[in-house]
Short mmCIF file of C-alpha atoms in Angstrom, two decimals:
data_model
loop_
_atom_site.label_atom_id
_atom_site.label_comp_id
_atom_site.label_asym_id
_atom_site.label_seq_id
_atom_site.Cartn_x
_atom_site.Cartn_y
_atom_site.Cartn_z
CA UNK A 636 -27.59 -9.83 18.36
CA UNK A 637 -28.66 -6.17 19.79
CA UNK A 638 -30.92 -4.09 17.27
CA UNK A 639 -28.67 -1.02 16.33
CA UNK A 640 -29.79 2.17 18.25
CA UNK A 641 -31.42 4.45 16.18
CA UNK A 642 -29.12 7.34 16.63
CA UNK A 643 -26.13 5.04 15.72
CA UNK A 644 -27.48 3.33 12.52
CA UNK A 645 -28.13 7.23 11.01
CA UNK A 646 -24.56 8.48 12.05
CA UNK A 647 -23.38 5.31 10.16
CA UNK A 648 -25.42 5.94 7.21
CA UNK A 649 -24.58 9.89 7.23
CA UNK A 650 -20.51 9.31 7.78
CA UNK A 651 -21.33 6.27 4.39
CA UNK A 652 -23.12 8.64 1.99
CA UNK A 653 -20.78 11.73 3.21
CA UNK A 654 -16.81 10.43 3.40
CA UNK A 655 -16.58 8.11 0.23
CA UNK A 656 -14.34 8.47 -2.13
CA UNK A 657 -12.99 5.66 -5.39
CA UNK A 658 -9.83 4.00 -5.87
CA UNK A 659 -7.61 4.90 -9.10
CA UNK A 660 -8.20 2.02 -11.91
CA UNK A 661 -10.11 -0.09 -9.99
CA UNK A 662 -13.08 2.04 -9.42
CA UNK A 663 -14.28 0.88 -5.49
CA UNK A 664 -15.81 3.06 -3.61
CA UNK A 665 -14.16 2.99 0.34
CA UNK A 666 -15.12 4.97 3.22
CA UNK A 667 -12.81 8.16 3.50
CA UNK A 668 -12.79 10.01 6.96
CA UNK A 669 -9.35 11.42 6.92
CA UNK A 670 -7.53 13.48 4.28
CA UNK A 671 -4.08 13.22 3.21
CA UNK A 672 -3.21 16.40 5.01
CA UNK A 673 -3.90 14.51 8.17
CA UNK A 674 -1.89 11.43 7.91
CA UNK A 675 0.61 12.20 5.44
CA UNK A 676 2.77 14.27 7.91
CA UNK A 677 2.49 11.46 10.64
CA UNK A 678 3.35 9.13 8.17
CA UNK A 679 6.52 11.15 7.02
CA UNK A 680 7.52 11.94 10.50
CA UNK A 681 7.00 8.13 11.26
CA UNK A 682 9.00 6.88 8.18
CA UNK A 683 11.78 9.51 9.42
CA UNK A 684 12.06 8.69 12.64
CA UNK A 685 12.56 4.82 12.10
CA UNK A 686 15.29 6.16 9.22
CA UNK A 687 17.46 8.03 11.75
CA UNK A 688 17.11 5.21 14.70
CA UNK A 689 20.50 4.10 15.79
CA UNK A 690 19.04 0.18 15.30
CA UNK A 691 18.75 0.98 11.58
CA UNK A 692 20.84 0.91 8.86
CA UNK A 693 20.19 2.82 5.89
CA UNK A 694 22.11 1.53 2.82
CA UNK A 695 23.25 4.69 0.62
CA UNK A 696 25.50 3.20 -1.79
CA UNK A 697 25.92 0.17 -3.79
CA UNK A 698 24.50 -1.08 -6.66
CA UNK A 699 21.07 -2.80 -4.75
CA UNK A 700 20.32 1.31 -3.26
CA UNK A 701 20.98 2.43 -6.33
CA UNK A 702 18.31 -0.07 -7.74
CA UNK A 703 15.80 0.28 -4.97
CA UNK A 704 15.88 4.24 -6.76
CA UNK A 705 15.90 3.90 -9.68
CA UNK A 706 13.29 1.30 -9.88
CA UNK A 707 11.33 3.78 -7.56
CA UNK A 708 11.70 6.70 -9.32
CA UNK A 709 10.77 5.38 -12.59
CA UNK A 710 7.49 3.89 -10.78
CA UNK A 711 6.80 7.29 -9.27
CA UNK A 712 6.86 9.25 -12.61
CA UNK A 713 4.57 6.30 -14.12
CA UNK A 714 1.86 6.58 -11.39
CA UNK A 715 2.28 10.38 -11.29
CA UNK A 716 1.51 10.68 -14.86
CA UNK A 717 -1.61 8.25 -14.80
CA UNK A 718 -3.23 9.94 -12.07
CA UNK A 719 -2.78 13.26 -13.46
CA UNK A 720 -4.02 12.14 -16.63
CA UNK A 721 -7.27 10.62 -15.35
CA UNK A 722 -8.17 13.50 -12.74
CA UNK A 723 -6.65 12.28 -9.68
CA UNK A 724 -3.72 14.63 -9.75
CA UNK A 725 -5.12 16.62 -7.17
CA UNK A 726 -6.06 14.13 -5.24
CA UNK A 727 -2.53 13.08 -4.83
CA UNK A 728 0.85 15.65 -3.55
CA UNK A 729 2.86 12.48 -2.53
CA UNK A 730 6.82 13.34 -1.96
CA UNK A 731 8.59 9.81 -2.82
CA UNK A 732 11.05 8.65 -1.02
CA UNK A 733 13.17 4.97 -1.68
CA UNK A 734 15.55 3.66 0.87
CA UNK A 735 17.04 0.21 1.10
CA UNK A 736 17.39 -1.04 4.78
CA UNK A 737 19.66 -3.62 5.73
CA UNK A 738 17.94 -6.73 7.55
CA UNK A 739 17.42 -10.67 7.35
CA UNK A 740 13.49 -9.88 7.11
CA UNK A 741 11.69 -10.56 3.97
CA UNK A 742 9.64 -7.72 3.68
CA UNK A 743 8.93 -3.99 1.77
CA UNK A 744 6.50 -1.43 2.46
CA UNK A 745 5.26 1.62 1.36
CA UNK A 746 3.70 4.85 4.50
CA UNK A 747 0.96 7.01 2.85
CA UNK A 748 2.76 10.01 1.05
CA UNK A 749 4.70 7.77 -0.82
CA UNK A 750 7.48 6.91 1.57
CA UNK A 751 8.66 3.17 0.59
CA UNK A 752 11.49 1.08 2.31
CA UNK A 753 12.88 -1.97 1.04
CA UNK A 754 14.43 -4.58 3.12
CA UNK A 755 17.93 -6.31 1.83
CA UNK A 756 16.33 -9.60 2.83
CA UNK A 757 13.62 -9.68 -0.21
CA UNK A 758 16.67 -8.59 -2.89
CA UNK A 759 17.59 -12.51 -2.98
CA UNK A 760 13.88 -13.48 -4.02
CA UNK A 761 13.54 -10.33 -6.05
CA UNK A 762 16.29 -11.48 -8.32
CA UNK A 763 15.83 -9.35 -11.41
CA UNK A 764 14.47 -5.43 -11.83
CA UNK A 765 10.96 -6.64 -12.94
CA UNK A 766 10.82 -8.99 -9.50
CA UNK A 767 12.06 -5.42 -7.28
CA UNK A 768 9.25 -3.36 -9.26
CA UNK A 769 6.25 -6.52 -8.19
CA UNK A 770 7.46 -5.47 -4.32
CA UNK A 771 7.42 -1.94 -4.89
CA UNK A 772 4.40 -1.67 -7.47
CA UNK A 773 2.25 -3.90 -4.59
CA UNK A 774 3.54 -1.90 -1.91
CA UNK A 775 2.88 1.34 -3.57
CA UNK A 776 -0.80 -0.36 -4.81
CA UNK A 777 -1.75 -0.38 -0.79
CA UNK A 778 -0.50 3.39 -0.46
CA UNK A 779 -2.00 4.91 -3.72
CA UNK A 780 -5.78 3.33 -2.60
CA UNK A 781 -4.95 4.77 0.15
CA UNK A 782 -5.92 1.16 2.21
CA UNK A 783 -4.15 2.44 5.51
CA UNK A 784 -6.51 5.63 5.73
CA UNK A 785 -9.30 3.39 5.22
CA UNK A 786 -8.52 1.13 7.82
CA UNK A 787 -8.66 4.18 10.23
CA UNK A 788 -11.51 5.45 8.63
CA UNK A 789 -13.30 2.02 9.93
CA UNK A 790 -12.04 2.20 13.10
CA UNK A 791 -13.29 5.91 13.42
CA UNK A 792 -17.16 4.63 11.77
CA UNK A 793 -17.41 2.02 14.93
CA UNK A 794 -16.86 4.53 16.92
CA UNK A 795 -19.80 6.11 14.79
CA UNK A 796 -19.71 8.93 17.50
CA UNK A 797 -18.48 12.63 17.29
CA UNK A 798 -15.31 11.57 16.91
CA UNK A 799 -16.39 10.23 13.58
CA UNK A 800 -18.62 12.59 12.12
CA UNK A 801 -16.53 15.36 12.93
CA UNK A 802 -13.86 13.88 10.70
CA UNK A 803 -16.57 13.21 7.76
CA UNK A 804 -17.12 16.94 7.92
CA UNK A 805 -13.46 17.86 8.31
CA UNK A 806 -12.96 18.77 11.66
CA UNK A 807 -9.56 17.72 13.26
CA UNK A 808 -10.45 16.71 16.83
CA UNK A 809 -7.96 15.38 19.17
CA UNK A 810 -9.66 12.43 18.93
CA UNK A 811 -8.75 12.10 15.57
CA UNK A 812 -5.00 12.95 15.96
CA UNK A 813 -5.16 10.89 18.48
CA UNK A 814 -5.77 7.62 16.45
CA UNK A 815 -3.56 8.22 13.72
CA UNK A 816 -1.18 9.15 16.39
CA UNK A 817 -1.55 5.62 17.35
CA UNK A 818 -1.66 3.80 13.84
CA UNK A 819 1.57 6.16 12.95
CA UNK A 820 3.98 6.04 16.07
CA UNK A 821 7.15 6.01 16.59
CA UNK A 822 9.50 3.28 14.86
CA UNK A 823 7.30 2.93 11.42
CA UNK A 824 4.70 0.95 13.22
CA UNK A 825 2.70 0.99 9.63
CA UNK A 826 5.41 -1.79 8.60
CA UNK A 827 3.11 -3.93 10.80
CA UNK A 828 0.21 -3.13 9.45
CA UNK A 829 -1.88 -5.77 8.09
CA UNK A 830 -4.26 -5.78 5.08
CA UNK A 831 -7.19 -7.84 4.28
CA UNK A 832 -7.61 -10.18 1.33
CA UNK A 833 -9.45 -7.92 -0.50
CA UNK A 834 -7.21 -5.22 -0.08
CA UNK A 835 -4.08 -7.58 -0.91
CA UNK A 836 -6.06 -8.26 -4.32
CA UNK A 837 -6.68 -4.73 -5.25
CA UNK A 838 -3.01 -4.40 -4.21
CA UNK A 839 -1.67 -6.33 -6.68
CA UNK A 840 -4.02 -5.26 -9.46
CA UNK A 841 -2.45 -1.75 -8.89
CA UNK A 842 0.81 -3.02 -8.73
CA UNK A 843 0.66 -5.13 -11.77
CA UNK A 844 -0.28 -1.79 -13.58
CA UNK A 845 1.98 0.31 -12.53
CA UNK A 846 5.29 -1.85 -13.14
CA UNK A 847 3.54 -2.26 -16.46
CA UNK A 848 3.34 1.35 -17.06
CA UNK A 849 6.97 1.86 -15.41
CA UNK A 850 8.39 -0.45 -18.15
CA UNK A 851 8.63 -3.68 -16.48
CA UNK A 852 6.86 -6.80 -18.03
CA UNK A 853 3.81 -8.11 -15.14
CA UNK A 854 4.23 -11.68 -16.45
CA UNK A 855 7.54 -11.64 -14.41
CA UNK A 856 5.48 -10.88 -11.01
CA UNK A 857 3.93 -14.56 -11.61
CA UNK A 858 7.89 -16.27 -10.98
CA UNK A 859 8.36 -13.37 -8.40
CA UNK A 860 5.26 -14.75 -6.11
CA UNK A 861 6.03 -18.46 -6.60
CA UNK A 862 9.48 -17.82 -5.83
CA UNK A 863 7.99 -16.57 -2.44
CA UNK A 864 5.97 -19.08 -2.05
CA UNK A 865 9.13 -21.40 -1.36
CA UNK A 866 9.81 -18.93 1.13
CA UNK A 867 6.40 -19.01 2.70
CA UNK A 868 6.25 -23.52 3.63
CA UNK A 869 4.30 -23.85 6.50
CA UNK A 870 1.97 -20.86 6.18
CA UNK A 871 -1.29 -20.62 7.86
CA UNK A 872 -4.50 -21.76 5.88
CA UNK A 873 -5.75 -18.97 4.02
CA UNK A 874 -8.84 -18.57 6.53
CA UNK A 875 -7.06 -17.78 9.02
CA UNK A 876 -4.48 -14.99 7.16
CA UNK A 877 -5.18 -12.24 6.02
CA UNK A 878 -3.25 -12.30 3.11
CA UNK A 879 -4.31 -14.67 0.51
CA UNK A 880 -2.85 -18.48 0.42
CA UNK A 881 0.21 -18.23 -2.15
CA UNK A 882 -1.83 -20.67 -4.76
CA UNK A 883 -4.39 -18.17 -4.51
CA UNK A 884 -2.52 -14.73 -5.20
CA UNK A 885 -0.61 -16.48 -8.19
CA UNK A 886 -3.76 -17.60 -9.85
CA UNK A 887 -5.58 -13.94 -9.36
CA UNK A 888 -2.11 -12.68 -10.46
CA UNK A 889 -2.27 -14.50 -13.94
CA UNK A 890 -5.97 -13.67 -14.38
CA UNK A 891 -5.01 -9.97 -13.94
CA UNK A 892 -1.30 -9.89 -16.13
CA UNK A 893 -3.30 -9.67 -19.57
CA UNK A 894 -5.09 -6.09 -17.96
CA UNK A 895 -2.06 -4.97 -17.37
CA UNK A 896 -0.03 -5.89 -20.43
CA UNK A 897 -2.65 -3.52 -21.73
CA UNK A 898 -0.17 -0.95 -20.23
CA UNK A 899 2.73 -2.74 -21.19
CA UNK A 900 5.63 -0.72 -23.77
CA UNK A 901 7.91 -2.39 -22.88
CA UNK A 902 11.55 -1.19 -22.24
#
């Protein structure tokens, strides 16, 4: 292996100690080169775009859309009021948004800024309100530590160039743009994004707590994952996902239900 240049190894170490910033409830400290005046209006655009594309069909009405918002909404004012009340209110200006698309696909996701679609292909393994508000809480988990900024912000540190430390000191180069331009194109390429283990874990910690907090019990998200773990035969081995192996998430789900039940009110 090549000793790092000099030159590189201090721009790594300045952009470290400069752009970090901690994750709500869980407390890690990640590497934060972009804000979310940056890539909240890609994201929005993004998640707009793939809304009002001919090949997609937005469900409006009907009991499921109506679900998919009012599930959302009550998660929304539950997160909202936690990070206000801990001193990350002004950390966070998201504009929710819930829309229910129709497709075969098993799958939900949530863009930075708060802008969450749900697929009509997970509502069968959902099932019940409190299996809906595991998909959303997760999804929402991966936008609220903000995981897809930090994923940039790593691809911006290897470049460990200008490109990099302008960011860290909040200058908007083109450069810049230019990768969340990428990361944010058309058709709601963030749907494809994919997270690491660790970021899956913190995830559903953050998910687990806000359902909770939202009113829905977290010991249901434990019948919610092994019901998608029937869905999920033939999977990769977990070394070579990057999601963890289903066995896996449910166990690290039921360690982490009685930290949430903390948060727990019930209905």
């Amino acid at each position: 292996m090549k000793r790092m240049k000099p030159l590189l190894a201090l721009a790594i170490i300045a952009i470290a100690v400069y752009a970090c910033s901690t994750v709500p409830l869980t407390g890690r400290s990640q590497l934060s080169l972009v804000s979310d005046d940056q890539i909240n209006p890609a994201a929005a655009q993004s998640y707009r775009t793939l809304l009002t594309d001919p090949s997609t069909k937005v469900i409006n009405t009907g009991t499921d859309a109506q679900r998919v918002k009012r599930i959302g909404s009550q998660l929304a004012i539950a997160i909202d009021a936690y990070l206000k009340a801990n001193g990350y209110g002004s950390q966070y200006n998201y504009q929710w948004e819930f829309n229910l698309i129709q497709s075969k696909e098993i799958n939900a996701w949530c863009m930075p800024g708060g802008k969450v679609a749900v697929y009509s292909g997970i509502l069968p393994v959902t099932q019940t309100d409190a299996g809906l508000a595991t998909v959303m809480g997760h999804e929402i988990g991966h936008a609220i530590a903000h995981h897809s900024a930090e994923a940039l912000s790593q691809q911006m540190a290897v470049q460990a160039g200008g490109t990099a430390i302008g960011a860290a000191t909040g200058n908007k180069s083109q450069s810049t743009q230019a990768i969340i331009g990428t990361l944010y194109g058309v058709g709601g390429q963030l749907a494809t994004l994919k997270y690491s283990r660790d970021k899956e874990n913190e995830a559903d910690r953050l998910g687990l707590t806000f359902m909770a907090m939202a009113g829905y019990d977290p010991r249901q998200a434990v019948s919610f994952w092994q019901r998608m773990a029937a869905q999920n035969q033939g999977a990769p081995p977990e070394f070579l996902s990057t999601h963890p192996s289903d066995a896996t998430r449910i166990a690290n789900i039921q360690r982490l239900v009685p930290e949430a039940m903390k948060y727990y009110k019930g209905k």
